[in-house]
mmCIF file of C-alpha atoms in Angstrom:
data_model
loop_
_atom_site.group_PDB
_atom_site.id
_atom_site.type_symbol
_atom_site.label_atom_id
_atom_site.label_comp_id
_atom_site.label_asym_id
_atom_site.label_seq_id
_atom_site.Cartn_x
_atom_site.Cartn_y
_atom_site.Cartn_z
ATOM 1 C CA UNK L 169 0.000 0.000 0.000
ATOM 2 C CA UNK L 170 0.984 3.558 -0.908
ATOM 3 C CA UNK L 171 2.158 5.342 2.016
ATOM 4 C CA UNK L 172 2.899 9.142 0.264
ATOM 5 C CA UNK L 173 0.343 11.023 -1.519
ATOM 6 C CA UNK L 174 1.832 13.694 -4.238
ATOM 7 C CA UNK L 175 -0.422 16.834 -4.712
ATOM 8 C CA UNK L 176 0.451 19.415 -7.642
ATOM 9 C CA UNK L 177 -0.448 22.830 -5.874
ATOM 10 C CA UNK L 178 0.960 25.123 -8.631
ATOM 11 C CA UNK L 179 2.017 24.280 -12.681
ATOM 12 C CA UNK L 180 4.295 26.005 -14.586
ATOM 13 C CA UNK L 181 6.921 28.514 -13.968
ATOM 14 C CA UNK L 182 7.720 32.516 -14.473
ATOM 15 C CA UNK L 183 11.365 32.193 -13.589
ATOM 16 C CA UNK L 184 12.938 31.016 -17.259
ATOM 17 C CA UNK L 185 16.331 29.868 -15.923
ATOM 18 C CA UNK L 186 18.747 30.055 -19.390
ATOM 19 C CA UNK L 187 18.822 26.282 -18.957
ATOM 20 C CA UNK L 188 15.297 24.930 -18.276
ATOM 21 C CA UNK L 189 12.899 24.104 -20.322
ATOM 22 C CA UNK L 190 9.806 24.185 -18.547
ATOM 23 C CA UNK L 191 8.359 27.924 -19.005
ATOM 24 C CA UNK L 192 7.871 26.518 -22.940
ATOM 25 C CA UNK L 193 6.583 23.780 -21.966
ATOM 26 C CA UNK L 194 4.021 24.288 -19.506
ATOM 27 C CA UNK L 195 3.542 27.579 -19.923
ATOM 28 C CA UNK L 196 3.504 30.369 -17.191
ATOM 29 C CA UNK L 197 2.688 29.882 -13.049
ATOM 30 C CA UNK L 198 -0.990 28.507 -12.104
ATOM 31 C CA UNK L 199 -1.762 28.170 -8.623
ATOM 32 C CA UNK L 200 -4.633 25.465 -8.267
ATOM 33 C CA UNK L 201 -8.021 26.764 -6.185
ATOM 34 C CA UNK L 202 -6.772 25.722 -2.456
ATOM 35 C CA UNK L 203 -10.572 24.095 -1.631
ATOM 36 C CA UNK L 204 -9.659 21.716 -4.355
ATOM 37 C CA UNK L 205 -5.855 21.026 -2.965
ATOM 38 C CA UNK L 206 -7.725 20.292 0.525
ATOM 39 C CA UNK L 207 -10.074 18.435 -0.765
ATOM 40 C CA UNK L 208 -7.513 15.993 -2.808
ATOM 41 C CA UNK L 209 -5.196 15.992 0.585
ATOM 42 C CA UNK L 210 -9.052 14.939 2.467
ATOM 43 C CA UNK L 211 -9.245 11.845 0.129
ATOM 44 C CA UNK L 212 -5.640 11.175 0.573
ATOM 45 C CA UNK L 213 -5.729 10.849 4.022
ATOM 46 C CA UNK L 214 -9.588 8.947 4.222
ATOM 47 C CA UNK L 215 -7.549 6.141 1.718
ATOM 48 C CA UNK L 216 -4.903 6.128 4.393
ATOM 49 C CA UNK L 217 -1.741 7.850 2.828
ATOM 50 C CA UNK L 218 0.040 8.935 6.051
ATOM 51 C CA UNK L 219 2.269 11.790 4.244
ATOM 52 C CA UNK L 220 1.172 14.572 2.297
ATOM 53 C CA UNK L 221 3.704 16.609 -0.610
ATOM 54 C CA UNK L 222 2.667 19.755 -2.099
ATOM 55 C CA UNK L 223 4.112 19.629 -5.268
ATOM 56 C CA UNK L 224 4.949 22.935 -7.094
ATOM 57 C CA UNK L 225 7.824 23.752 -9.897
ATOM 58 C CA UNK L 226 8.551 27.019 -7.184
ATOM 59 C CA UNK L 227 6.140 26.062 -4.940
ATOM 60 C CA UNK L 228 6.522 28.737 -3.004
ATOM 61 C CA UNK L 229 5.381 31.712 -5.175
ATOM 62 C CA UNK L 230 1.633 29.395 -4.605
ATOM 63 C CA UNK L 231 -0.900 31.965 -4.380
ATOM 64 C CA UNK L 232 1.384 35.126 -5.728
ATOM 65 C CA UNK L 233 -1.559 34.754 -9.002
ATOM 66 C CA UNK L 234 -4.531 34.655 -6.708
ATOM 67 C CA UNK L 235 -6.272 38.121 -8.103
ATOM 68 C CA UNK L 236 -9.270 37.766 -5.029
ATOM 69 C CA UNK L 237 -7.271 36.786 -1.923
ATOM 70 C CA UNK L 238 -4.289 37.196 -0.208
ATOM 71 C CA UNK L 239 -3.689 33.135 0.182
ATOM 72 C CA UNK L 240 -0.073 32.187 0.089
ATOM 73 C CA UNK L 241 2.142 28.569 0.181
ATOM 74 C CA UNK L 242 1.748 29.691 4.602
ATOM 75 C CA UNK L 243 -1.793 29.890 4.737
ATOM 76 C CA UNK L 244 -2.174 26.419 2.482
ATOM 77 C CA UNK L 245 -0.385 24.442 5.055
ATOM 78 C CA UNK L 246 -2.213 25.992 7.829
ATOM 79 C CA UNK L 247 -5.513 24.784 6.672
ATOM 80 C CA UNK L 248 -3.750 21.147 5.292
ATOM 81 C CA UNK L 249 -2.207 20.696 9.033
ATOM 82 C CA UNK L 250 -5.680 21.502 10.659
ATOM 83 C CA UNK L 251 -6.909 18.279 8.689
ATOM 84 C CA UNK L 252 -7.805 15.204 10.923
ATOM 85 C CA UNK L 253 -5.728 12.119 12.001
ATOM 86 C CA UNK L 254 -2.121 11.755 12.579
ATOM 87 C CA UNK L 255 -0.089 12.562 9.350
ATOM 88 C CA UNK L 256 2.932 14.172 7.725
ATOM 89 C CA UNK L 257 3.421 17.592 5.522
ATOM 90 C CA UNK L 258 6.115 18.507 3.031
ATOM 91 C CA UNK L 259 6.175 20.950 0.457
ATOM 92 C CA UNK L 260 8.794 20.436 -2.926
ATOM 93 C CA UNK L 261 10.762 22.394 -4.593
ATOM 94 C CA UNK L 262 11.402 25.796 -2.798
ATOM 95 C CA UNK L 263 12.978 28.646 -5.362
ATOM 96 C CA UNK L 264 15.561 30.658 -2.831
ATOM 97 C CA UNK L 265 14.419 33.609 -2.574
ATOM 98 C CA UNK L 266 10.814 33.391 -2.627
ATOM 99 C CA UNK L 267 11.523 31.419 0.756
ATOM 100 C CA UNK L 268 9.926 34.410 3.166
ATOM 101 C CA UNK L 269 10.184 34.530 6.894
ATOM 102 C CA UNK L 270 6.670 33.911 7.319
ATOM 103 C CA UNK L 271 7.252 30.350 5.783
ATOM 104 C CA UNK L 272 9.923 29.573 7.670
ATOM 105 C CA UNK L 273 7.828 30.174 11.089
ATOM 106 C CA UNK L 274 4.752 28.821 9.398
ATOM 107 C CA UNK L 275 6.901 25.181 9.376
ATOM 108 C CA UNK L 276 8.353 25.529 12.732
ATOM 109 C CA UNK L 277 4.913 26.351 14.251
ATOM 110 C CA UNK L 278 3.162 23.356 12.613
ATOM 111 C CA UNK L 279 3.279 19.999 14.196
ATOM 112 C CA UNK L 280 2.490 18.049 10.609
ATOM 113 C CA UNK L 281 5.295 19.726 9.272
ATOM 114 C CA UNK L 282 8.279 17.809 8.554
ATOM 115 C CA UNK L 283 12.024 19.686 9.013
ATOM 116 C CA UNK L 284 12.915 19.520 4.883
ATOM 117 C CA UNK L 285 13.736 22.209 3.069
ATOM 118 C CA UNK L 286 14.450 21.714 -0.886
ATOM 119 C CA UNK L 287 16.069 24.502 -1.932
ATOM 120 C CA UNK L 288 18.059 24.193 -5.478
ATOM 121 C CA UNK L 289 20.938 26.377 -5.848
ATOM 122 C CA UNK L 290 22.228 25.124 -8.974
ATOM 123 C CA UNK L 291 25.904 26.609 -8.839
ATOM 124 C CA UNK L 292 28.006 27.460 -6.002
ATOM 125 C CA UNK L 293 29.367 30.419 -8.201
ATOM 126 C CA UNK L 294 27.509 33.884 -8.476
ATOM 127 C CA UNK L 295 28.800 34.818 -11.906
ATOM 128 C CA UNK L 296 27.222 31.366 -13.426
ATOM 129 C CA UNK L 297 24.186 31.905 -11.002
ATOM 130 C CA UNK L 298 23.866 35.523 -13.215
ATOM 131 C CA UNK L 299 24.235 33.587 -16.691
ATOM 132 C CA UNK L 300 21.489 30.642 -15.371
ATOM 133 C CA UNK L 301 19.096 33.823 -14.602
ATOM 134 C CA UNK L 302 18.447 32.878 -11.304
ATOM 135 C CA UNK L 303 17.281 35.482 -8.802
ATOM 136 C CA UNK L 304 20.231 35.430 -5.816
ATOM 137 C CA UNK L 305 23.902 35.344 -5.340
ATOM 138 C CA UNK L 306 26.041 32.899 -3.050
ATOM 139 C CA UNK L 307 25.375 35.340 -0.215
ATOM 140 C CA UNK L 308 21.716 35.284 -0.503
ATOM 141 C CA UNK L 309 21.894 31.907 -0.865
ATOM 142 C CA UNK L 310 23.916 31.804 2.353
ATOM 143 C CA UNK L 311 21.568 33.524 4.077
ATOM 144 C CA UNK L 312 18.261 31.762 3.248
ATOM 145 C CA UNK L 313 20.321 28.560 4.490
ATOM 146 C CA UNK L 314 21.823 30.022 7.926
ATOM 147 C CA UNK L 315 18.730 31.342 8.575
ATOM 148 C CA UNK L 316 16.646 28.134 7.978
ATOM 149 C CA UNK L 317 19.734 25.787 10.401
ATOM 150 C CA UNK L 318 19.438 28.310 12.940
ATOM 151 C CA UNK L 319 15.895 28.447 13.982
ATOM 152 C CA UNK L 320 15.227 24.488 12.822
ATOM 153 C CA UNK L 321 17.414 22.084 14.814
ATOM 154 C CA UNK L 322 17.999 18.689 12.663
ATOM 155 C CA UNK L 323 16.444 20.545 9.633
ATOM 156 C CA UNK L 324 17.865 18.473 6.319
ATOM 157 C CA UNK L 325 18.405 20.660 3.334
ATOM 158 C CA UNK L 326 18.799 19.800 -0.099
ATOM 159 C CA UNK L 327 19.772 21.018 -3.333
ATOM 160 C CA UNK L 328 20.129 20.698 -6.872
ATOM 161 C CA UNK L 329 23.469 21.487 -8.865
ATOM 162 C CA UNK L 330 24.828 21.519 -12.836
ATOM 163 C CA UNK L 331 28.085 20.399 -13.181
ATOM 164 C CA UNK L 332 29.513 21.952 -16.698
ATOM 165 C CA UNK L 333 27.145 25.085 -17.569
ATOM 166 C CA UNK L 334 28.331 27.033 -20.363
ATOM 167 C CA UNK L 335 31.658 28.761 -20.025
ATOM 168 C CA UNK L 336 31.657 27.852 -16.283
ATOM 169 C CA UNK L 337 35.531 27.348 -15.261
ATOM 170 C CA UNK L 338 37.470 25.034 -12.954
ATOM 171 C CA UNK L 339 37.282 28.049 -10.343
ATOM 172 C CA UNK L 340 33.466 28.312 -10.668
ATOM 173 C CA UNK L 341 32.828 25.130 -10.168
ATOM 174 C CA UNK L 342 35.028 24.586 -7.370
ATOM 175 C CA UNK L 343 32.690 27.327 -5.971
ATOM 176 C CA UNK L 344 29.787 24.969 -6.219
ATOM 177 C CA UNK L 345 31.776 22.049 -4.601
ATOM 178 C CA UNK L 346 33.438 24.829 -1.982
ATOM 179 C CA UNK L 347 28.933 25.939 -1.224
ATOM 180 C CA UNK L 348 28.266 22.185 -0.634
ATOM 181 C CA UNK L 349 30.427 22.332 2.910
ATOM 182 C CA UNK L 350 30.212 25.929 3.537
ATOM 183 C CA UNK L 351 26.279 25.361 3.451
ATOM 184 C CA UNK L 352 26.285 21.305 4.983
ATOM 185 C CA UNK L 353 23.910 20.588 2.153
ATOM 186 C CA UNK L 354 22.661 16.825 3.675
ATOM 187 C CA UNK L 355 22.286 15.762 -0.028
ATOM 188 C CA UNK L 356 21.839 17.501 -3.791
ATOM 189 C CA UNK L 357 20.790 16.339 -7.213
ATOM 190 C CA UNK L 358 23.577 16.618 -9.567
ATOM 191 C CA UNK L 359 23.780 16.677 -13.519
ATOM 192 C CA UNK L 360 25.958 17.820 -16.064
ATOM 193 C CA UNK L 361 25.210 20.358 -18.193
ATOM 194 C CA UNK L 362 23.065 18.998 -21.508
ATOM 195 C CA UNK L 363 20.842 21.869 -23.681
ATOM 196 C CA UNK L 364 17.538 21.772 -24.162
ATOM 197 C CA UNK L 365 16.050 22.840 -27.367
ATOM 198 C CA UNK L 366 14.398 26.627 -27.334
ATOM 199 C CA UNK L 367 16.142 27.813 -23.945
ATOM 200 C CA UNK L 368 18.408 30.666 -24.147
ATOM 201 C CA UNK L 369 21.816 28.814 -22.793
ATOM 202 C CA UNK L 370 21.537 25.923 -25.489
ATOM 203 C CA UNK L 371 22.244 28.778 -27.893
ATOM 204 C CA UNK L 372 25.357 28.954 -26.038
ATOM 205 C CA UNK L 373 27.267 26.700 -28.450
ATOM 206 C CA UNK L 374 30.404 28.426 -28.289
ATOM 207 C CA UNK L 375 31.017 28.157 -24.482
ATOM 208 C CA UNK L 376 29.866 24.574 -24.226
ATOM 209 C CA UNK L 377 32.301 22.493 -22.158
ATOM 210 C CA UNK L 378 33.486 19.125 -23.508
ATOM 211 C CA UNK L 379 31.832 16.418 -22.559
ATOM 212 C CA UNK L 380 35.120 14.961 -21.011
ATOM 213 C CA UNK L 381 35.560 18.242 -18.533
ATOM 214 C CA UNK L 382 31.947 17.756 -17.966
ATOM 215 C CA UNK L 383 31.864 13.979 -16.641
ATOM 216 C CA UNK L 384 34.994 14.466 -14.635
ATOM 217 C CA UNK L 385 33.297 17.820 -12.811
ATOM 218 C CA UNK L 386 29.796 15.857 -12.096
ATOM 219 C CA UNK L 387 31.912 12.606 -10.925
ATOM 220 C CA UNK L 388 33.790 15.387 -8.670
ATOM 221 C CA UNK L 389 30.693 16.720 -7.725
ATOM 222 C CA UNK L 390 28.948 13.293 -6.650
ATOM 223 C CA UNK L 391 31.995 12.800 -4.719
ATOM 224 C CA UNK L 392 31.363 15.825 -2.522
ATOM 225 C CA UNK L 393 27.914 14.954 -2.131
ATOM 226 C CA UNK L 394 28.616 11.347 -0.827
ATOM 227 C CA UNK L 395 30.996 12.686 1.373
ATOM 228 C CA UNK L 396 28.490 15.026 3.042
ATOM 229 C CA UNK L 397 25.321 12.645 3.184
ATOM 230 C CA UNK L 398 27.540 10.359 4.914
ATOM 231 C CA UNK L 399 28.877 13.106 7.478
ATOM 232 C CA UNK L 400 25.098 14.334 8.027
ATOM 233 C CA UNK L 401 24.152 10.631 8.740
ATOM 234 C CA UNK L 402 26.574 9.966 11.505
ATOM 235 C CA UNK L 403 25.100 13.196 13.061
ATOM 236 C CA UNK L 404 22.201 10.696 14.276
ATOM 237 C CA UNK L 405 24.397 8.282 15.531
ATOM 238 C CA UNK L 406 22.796 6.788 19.005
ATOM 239 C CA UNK L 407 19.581 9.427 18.331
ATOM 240 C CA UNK L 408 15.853 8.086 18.671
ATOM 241 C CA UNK L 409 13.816 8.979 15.847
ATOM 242 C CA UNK L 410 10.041 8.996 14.660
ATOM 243 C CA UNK L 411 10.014 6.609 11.233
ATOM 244 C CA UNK L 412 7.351 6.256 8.848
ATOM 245 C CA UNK L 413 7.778 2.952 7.315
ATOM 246 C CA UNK L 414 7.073 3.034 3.508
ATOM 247 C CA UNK L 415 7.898 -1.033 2.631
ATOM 248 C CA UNK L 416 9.059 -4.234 4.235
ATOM 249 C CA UNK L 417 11.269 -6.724 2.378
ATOM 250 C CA UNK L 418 13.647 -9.384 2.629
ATOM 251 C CA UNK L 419 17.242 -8.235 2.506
ATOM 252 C CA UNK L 420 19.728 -10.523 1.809
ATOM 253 C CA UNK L 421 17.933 -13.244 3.701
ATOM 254 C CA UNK L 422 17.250 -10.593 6.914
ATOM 255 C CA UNK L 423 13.609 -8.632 6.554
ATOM 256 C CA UNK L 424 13.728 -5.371 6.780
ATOM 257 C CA UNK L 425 11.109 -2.169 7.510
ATOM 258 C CA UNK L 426 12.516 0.764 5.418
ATOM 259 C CA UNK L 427 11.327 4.173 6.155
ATOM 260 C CA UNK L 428 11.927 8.229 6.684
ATOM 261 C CA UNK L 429 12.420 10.291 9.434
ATOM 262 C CA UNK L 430 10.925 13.605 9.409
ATOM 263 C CA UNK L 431 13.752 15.015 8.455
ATOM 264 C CA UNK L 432 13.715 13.112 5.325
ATOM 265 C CA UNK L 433 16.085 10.187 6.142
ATOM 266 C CA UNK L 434 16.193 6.899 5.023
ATOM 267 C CA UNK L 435 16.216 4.123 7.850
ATOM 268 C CA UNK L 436 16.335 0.634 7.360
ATOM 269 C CA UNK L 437 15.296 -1.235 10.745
ATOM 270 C CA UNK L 438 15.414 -5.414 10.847
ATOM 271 C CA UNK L 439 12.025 -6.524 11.905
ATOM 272 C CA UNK L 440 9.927 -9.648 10.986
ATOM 273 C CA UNK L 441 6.376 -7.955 10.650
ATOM 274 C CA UNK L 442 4.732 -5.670 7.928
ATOM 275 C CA UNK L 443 4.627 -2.056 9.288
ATOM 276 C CA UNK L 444 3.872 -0.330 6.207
ATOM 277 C CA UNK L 445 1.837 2.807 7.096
ATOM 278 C CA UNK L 446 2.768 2.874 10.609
ATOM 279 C CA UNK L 447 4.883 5.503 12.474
ATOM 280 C CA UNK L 448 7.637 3.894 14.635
ATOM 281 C CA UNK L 449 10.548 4.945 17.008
ATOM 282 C CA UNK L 450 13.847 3.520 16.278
ATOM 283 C CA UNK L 451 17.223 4.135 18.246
ATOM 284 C CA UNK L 452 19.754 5.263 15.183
ATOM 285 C CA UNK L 453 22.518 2.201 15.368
ATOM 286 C CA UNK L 454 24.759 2.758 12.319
ATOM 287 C CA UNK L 455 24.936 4.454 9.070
ATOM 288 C CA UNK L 456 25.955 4.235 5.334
ATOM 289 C CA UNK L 457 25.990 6.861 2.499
ATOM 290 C CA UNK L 458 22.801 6.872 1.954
ATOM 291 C CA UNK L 459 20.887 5.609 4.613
ATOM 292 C CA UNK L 460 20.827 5.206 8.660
ATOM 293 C CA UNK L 461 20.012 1.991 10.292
ATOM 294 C CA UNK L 462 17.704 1.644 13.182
ATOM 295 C CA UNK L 463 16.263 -0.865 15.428
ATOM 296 C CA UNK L 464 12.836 -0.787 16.993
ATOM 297 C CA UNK L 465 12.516 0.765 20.621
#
C-alpha cells in the first residue's frame, strides 16, 4: 500500500532559468483553487496515505496569481495541518528567494510539518548563477540557508546542482563544490550540463564544455555529495527517531522495515512484521551513504 500522496499545488513557472525548459513547456505559473488542494489531501488521508507533498515547480510563489485573496504557500499548510488524524506535511521544490520569513515560522509552528527544506541552488558560483538567470547570489543563498539551520534544529536541506554550464571554469565550479560544505547541504541532485532545445543557454554553443571536462566535474561533484550525506548521517548516531515505514522486504535473507524520518532520512530497521503505514521509534545504530540503520525501541 501507498504510504505518500503527491499533490500538484501550482504548474508552470515565471522564472525562465537560461537552462530549463519548462516555461515553454508548460507555460507560465498557475496556482490550483486551495478548496480543491484540501479536498484531494481529504481523500488522501480517508484512503490512508500517512504523508502529504505539495508539489509545485517554485512552490513557493503558490498563491502570488490569486487576483481575489491574499492566500499564500503559509496559509495552504495551515488549513492542510488543521486536517484530521495523525499525518505528515512537506512541500517540494522551494525557489531561494521566494523562501519568506513567514514560511519559515509557518513550518516551525506546525506539528504536521516535517524539518525539509528543498532549496536548489544550482551553482556554487555567483557569476554562473547571473548567466542561469536565477534570482540570488552565493550570499543570498547563504543567508536563506543560515537562517533556515538556525531556527530548525535537525532541519535536512537539499539542493540541486549543474556540473559543466556554459563557459563555467574550474574556479566556478570549485565554488559549487566549496557551497556544498560551507552550506552542509545533507544531499543535492547533480547533472551535467546537456541543452535543451528553445532555452536561451543551449544557444550557447560556443562556451559549451566538452563532454570529457563535464563527466569528470559531475563525478567530482557526486563525490562531494557522498561525502556530506555520509557526514550528516553519523550526526544521528545513538539518536531516537520517529520513522514512517514506507515497505518491508527481505534483505539478503534478513527482513527489513525501510522508512523516513521527518527530516527526510532513510532508515532501514530489521524486523519480521509488515509495518507499512505505521509511524515507529527507532534508536539510530549505524549508518551508510545513503541511509541510517535503526532498530525498533
Amino acid at each position: 500500500k501507498a504510504v505518500n500522496a503527491w499533490i500538484p499545488i501550482t504548474e508552470g513557472c515565471n522564472n525562465f532559468c537560461t537552462y530549463c525548459i519548462v516555461p515553454y513547456t508548460r507555460g507560465r505559473e498557475r496556482s490550483r483553487q486551495p478548496e480543491i488542494i484540501l479536498k484531494e489531501a481529504k481523500d488522501a488521508l480517508a484512503q490512508g496515505f500517512k504523508e502529504i507533498t505539495l508539489l509545485g515547480q517554485n512552490v513557493d510563489s503558490y498563491g502570488k496569481d490569486f487576483k481575489d485573496k491574499n492566500y499564500r504557500l503559509a496559509q495552504l499548510l495551515e488549513d492542510v495541518n488543521k486536517l484530521d488524524g495523525k499525518f505528515r506535511i512537506r512541500f517540494v521544490t522551494s525557489y531561494p528567494t521566494d523562501i519568506t520569513d513567514e514560511l519559515i515560522d509557518t513550518a516551525i509552528k506546525l506539528d504536521k510539518v516535517c524539518e525539509y527544506f528543498h532549496i536548489p541552488m544550482q551553482s556554487g558560483s555567483s557569476e554562473v548563477l547571473k548567466k542561469m538567470n536565477r534570482r540570488y547570489n552565493r550570499e543570498e543563498y547563504a543567508k536563506i540557508v543560515s537562517k533556515i539551520r538556525n531556527l530548525i534544529p535537525d532541519v535536512t536541506i537539499t539542493s540541486d546542482f549543474i556540473a559543466g554550464f556554459p563557459g563555467e571554469t574550474e574556479e566556478q565550479f570549485e565554488e559549487t563544490l566549496t557551497a556544498i560544505d560551507e552550506f552542509e547541504l545533507d544531499y543535492s541532485n547533480t547533472a551535467a550540463y546537456s541543452p535543451r532545445e528553445k532555452t536561451v543557454a543551449a544557444k550557447w554553443v560556443d562556451k559549451f564544455i566538452p563532454e570529457e571536462v563535464k563527466t569528470e566535474r559531475l563525478k567530482r561533484l557526486n563525490d562531494k555529495v557522498k561525502e556530506n550525506c555520509l557526514k550528516s548521517n553519523k550526526k544521528f548516531i545513538g539518536r531516537e527517531l520517529e520513522v514512517l515505514i514506507e515497505n518491508f522486504e527481505n534483505h539478503k535473507g534478513q527482513n527489513v522495515i525501510t522508512g523516513r524520518t521527518r527530516n527526510n532520512k532513510i532508515v532501514h530497521i530489521p524486523c519480521e512484521k509488515d509495518m507499512t503505514g505505521e509511524f515507529v521509534m527507532a534508536k539510530i545504530t549505524g549508518v551508510k551513504t545513503w541511509y541510517l540503520k535503526g532498530e525498533l525501541i
